[in-house]
CSV table of C-alpha atoms in Angstrom, one decimal:
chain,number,residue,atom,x,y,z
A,3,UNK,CA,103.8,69.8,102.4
A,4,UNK,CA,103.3,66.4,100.8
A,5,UNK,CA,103.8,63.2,102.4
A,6,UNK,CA,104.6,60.5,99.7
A,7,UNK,CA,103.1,57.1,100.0
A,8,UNK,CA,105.1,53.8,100.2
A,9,UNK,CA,103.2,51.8,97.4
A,10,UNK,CA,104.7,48.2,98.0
A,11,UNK,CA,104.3,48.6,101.9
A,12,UNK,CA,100.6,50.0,101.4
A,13,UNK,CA,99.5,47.5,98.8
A,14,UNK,CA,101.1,44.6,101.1
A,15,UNK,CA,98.4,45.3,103.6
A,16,UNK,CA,95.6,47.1,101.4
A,17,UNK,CA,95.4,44.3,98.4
A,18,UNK,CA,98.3,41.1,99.0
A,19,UNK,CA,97.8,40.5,103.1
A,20,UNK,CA,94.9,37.5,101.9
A,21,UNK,CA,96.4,36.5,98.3
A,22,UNK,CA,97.5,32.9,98.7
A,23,UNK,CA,99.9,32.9,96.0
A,24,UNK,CA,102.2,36.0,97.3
A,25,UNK,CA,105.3,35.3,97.6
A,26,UNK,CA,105.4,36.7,101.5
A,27,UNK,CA,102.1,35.0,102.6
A,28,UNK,CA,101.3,34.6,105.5
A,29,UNK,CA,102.2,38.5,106.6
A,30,UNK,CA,102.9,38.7,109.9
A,31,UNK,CA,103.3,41.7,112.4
A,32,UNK,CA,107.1,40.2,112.6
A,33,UNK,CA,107.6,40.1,109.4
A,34,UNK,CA,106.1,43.7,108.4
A,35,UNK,CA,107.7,45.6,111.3
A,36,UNK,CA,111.1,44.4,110.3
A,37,UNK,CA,110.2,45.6,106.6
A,38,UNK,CA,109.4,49.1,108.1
A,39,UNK,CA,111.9,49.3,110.2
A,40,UNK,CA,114.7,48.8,107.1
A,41,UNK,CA,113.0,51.3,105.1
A,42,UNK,CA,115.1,54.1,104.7
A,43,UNK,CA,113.7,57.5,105.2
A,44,UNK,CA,112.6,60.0,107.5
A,45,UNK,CA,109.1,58.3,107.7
A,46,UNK,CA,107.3,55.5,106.2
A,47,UNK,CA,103.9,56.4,104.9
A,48,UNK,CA,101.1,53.2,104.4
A,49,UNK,CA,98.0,54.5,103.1
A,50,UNK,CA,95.3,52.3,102.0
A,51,UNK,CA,91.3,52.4,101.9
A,52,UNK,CA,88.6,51.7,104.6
A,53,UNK,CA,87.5,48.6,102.5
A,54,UNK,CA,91.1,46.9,103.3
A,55,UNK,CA,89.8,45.5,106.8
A,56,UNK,CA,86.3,43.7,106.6
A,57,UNK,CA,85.8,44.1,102.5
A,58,UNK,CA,89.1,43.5,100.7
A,59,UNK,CA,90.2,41.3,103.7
A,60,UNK,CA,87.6,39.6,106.2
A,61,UNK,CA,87.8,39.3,109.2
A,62,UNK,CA,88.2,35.2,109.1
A,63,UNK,CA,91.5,36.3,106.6
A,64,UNK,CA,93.2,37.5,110.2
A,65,UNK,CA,93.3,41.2,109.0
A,66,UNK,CA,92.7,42.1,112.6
A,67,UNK,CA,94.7,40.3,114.8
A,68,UNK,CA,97.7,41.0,112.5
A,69,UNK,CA,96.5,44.6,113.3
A,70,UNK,CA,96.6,44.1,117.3
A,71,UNK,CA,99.9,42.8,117.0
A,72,UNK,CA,101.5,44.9,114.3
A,73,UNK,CA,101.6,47.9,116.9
A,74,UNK,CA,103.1,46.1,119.6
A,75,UNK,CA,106.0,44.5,117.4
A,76,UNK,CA,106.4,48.2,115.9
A,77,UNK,CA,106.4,49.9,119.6
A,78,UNK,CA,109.1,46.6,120.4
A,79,UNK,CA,111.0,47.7,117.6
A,80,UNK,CA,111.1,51.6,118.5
A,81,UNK,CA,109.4,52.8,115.5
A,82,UNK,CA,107.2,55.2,116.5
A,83,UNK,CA,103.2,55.9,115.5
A,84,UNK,CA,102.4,59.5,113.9
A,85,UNK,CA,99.5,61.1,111.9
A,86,UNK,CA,99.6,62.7,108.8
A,87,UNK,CA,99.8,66.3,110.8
A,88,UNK,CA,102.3,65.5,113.3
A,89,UNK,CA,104.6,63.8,110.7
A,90,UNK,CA,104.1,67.5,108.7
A,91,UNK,CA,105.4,69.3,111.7
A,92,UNK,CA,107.7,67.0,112.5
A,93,UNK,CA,109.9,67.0,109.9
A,94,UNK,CA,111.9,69.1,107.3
A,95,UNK,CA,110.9,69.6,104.1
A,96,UNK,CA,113.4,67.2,101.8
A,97,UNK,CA,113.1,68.4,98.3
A,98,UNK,CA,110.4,69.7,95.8
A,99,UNK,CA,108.5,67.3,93.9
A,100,UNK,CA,107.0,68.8,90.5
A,101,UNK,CA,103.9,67.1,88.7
A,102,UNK,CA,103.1,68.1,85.7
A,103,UNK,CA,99.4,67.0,85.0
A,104,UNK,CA,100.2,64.6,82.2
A,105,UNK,CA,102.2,62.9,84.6
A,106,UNK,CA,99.8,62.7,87.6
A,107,UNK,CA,100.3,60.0,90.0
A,108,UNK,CA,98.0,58.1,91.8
A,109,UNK,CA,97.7,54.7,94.0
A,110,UNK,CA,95.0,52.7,91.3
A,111,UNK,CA,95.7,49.5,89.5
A,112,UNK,CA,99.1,48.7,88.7
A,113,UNK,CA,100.0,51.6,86.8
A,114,UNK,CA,99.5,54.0,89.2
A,115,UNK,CA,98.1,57.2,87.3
A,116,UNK,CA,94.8,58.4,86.0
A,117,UNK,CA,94.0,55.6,83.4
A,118,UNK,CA,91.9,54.2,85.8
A,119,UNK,CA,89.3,57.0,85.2
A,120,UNK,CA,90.7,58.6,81.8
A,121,UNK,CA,92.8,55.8,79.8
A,122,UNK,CA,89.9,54.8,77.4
A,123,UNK,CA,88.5,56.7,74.7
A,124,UNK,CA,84.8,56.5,76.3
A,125,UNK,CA,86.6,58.0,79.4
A,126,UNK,CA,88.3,60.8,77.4
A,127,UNK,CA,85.2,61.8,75.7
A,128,UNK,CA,83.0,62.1,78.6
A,129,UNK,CA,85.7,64.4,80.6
A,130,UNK,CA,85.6,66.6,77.4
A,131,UNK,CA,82.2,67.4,77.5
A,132,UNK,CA,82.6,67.5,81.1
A,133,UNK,CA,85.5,70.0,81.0
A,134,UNK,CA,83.5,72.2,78.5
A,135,UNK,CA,80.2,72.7,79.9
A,136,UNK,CA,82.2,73.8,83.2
A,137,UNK,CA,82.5,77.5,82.5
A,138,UNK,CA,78.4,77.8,81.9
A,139,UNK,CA,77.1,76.2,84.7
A,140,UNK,CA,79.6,77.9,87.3
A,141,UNK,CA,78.0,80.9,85.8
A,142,UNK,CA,74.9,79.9,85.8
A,143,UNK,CA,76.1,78.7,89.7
A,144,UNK,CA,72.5,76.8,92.3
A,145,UNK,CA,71.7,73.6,91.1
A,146,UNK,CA,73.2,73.4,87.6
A,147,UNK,CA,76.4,73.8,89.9
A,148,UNK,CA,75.6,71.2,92.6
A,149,UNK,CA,74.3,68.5,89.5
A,150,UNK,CA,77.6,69.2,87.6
A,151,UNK,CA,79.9,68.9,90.5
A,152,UNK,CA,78.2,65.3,91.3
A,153,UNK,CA,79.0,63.6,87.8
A,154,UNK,CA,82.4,65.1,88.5
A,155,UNK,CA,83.0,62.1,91.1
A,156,UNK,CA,85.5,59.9,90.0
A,157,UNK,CA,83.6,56.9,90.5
A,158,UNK,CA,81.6,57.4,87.5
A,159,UNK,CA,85.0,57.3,85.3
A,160,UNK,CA,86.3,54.6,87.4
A,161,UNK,CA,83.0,52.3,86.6
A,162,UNK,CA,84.0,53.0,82.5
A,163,UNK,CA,87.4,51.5,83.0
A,164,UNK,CA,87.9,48.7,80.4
A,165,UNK,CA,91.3,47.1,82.3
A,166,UNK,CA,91.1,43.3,82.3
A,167,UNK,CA,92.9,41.0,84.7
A,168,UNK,CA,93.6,42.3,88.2
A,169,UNK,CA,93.1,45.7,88.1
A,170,UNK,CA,89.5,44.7,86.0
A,171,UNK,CA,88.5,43.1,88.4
A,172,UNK,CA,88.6,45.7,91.2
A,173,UNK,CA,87.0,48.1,88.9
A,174,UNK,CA,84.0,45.6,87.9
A,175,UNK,CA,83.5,44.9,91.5
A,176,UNK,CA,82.6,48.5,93.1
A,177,UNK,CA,80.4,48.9,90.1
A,178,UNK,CA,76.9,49.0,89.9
A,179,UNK,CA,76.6,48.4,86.1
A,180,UNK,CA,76.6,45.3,84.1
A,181,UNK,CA,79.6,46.2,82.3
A,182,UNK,CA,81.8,49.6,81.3
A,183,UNK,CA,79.5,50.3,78.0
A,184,UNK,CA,76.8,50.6,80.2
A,185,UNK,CA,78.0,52.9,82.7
A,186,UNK,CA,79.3,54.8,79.6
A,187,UNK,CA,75.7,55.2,78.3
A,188,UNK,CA,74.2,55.8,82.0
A,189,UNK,CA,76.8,58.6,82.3
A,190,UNK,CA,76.5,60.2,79.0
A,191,UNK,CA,72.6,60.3,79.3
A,192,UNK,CA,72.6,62.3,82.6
A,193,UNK,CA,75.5,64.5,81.1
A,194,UNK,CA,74.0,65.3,78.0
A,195,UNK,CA,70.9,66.5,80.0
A,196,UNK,CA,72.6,68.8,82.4
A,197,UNK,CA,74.3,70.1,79.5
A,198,UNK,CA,71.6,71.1,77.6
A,199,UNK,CA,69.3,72.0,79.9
A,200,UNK,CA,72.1,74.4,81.6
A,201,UNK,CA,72.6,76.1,78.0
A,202,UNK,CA,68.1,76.7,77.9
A,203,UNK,CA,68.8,78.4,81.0
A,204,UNK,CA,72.2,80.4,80.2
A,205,UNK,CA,70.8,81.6,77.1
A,206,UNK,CA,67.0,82.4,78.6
A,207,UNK,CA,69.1,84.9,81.0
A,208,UNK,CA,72.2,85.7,79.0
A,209,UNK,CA,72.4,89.0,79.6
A,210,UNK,CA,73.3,88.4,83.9
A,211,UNK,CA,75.1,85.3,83.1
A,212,UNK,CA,77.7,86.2,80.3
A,213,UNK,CA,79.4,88.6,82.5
A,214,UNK,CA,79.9,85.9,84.4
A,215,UNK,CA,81.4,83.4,82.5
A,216,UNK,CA,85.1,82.8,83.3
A,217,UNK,CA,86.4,81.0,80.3
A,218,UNK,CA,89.1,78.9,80.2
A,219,UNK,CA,92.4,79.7,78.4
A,220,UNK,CA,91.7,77.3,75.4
A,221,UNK,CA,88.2,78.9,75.1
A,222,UNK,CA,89.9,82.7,75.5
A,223,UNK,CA,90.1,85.5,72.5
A,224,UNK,CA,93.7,86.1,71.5
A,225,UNK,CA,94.3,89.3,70.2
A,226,UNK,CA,96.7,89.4,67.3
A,227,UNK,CA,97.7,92.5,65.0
A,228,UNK,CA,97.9,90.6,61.3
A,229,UNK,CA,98.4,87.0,61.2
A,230,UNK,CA,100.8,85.1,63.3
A,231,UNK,CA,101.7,88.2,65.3
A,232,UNK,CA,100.3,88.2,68.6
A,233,UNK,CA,99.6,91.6,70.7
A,234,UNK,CA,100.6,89.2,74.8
A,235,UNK,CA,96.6,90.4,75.4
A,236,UNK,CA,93.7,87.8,75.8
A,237,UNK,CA,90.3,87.5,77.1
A,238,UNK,CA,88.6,85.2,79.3
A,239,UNK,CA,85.2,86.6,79.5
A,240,UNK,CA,83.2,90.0,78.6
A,241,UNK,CA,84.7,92.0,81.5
A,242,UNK,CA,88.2,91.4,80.1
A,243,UNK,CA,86.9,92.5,77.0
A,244,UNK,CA,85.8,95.5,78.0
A,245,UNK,CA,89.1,96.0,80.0
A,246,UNK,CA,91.1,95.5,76.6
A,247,UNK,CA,88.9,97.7,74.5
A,248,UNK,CA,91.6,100.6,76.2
A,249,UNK,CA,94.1,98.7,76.2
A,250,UNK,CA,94.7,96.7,73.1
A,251,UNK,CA,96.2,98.5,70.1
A,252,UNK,CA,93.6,99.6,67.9
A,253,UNK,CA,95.3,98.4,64.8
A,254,UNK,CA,94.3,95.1,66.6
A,255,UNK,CA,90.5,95.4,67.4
A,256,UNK,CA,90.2,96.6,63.6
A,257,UNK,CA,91.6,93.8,61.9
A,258,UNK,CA,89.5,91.2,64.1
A,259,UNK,CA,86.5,93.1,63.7
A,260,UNK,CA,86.8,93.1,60.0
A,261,UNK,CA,87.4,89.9,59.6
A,262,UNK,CA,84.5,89.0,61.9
A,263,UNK,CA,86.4,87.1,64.5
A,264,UNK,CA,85.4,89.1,67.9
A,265,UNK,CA,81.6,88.8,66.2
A,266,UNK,CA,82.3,84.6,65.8
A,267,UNK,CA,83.4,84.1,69.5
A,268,UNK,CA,81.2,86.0,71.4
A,269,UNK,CA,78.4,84.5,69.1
A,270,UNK,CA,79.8,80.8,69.7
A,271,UNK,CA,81.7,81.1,72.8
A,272,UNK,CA,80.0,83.5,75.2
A,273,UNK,CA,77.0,82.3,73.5
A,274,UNK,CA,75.5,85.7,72.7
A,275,UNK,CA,74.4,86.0,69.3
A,276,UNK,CA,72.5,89.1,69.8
A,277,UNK,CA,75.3,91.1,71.2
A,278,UNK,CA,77.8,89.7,68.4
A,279,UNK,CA,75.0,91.3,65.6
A,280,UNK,CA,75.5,94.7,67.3
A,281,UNK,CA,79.2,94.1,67.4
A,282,UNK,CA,79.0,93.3,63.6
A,283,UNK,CA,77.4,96.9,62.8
A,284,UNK,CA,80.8,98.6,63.2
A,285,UNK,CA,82.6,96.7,60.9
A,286,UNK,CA,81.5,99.1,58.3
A,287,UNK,CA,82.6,102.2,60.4
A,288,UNK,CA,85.8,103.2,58.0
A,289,UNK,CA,87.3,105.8,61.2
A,290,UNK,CA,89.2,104.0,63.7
A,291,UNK,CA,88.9,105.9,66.5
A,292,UNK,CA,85.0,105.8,65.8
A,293,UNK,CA,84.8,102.0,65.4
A,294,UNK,CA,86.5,101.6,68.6
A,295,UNK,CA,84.7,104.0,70.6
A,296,UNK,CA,81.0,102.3,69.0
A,297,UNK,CA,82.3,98.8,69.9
A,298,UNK,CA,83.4,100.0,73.7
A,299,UNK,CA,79.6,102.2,73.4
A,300,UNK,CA,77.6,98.1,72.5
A,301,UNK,CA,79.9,96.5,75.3
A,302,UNK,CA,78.9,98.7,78.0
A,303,UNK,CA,75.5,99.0,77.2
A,304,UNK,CA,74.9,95.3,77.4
A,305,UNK,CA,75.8,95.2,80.9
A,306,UNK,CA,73.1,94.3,82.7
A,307,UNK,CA,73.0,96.6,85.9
């Protein structure tokens, strides 16, 4: 179940409660519990951060007694208090509300969707790499894991940002950094290491760590009998590999294998030259029941027991 957050009433509290030139300010609780109580809906949900009492509002701004007041105006005016897990039992489900992820929402800045950590190119560039080392060091798994999953924290996007105005300002604020280009260079420098010392080690032990390697679909070898004509089979790592070998059309594994193409991706992709060399030998093998049983004969073998 999700519970869908009212931005206006949220950011009302979380960013305008202390902003002299609002329109509504002063908020009172008065004034607020009326607003909730006209909302229409099952429920009203205001969400906002920790730092909203004592960091974006001080305690001289009054964010506290409007606090100690709002609840009693709200219990005067019968709306009732819930958390998050007792509105979810609560109440029905109302509808379905689809996502797609080029269309994710979010609560940041005024657009209210990831640009806040991917809407520059530095941004973009740094999730790439970010996105493609991610296959290695989960099969590489320990510390390479731990290190990648902590420059996965949002923050370090979020300190990139290059918004100016309002929303630049929040993101310059929580940042350690001078400035975005800095943060940019900070990032890249610690990512770029990871990276390549997580490829000395996946290659050093490629043999255990290959037939781990759970590749994405963009980074998966598509299986096609002539040009354009696609056999529906693809695969995602060695062990699918060696699962199609019996299952894709020969016709199929002959034409890639002449034209190199199984040889290129497990060289550049699984990162295996060795094993794409051995692979390479049967390209001469004219029978195709012989070249298919050789190249199921190298696949096994390399399996590291």
């Amino acid at each position: 179940r999700l519970l869908l957050r009212n931005c206006r009433l949220s950011d009302d509290i979380g960013f305008r409660f202390s902003d002299r030139s609002w329109n509504q300010y002063p908020l009172t609780a008065d004034k607020y519990s009326l607003w909730l109580r006209n909302t229409p809906g099952d429920l009203v949900l205001v969400a906002m951060d920790y730092e909203t009492f004592g960091e974006h509002h001080w305690p001289e701004s009054g964010i506290q007694e409007f606090l100690a007041w709002l609840i009693r105006r709200c219990i005067e005016q019968g709306i009732e208090m819930l958390t998050v897990s007792m509105a979810g039992l609560k109440y029905e489900v109302r509808d379905i509300y689809d996502i797609p992820p080029w269309h994710t929402i979010s609560w940041a800045d005024i657009e209210k969707d990831t640009s806040a950590w991917l809407g520059n190119l530095m941004q973009k560039r740094c999730f790439e790499m970010y996105t493609w080392i991610e296959p290695y060091v989960k099969a590489i798994g320990g510390e390479y894991l731990n290190y990648w999953r902590l420059l996965g924290t949002s923050d370090h996007y979020h300190y990139m940002s290059l918004k100016t105005g309002g929303p630049g300002e929040v993101h310059s604020y929580f940042s350690p950094y001078t400035n975005p280009f800095e943060a940019f260079e900070t990032y890249v420098e610690a990512l770029t290491f990871l990276i390549h010392s997580s490829l000395v080690e996946y290659r050093e032990h490629v043999s255990r760590y290959a037939w781990r390697l759970r590749l994405p679909p963009r980074m998966s070898f598509q299986f096609y009998l002539t040009e354009g004509v696609h056999t529906g089979y693809s695969a995602r790592g060695l062990d699918d590999l060696l699962r199609l070998l019996d299952v894709v059309p020969p016709e199929s594994l002959v034409y890639h294998i002449r034209r190199g193409d199984l040889q290129m991706w497990i060289s550049t992709t699984i990162l295996w030259p060795e094993l794409s060399h051995e692979i390479d030998r049967v390209r001469k093998i004219s029978k195709i029941e012989l070249l298919v049983r050789e190249l199921k004969r190298i696949v096994e073998s390399a399996r590291t027991p």
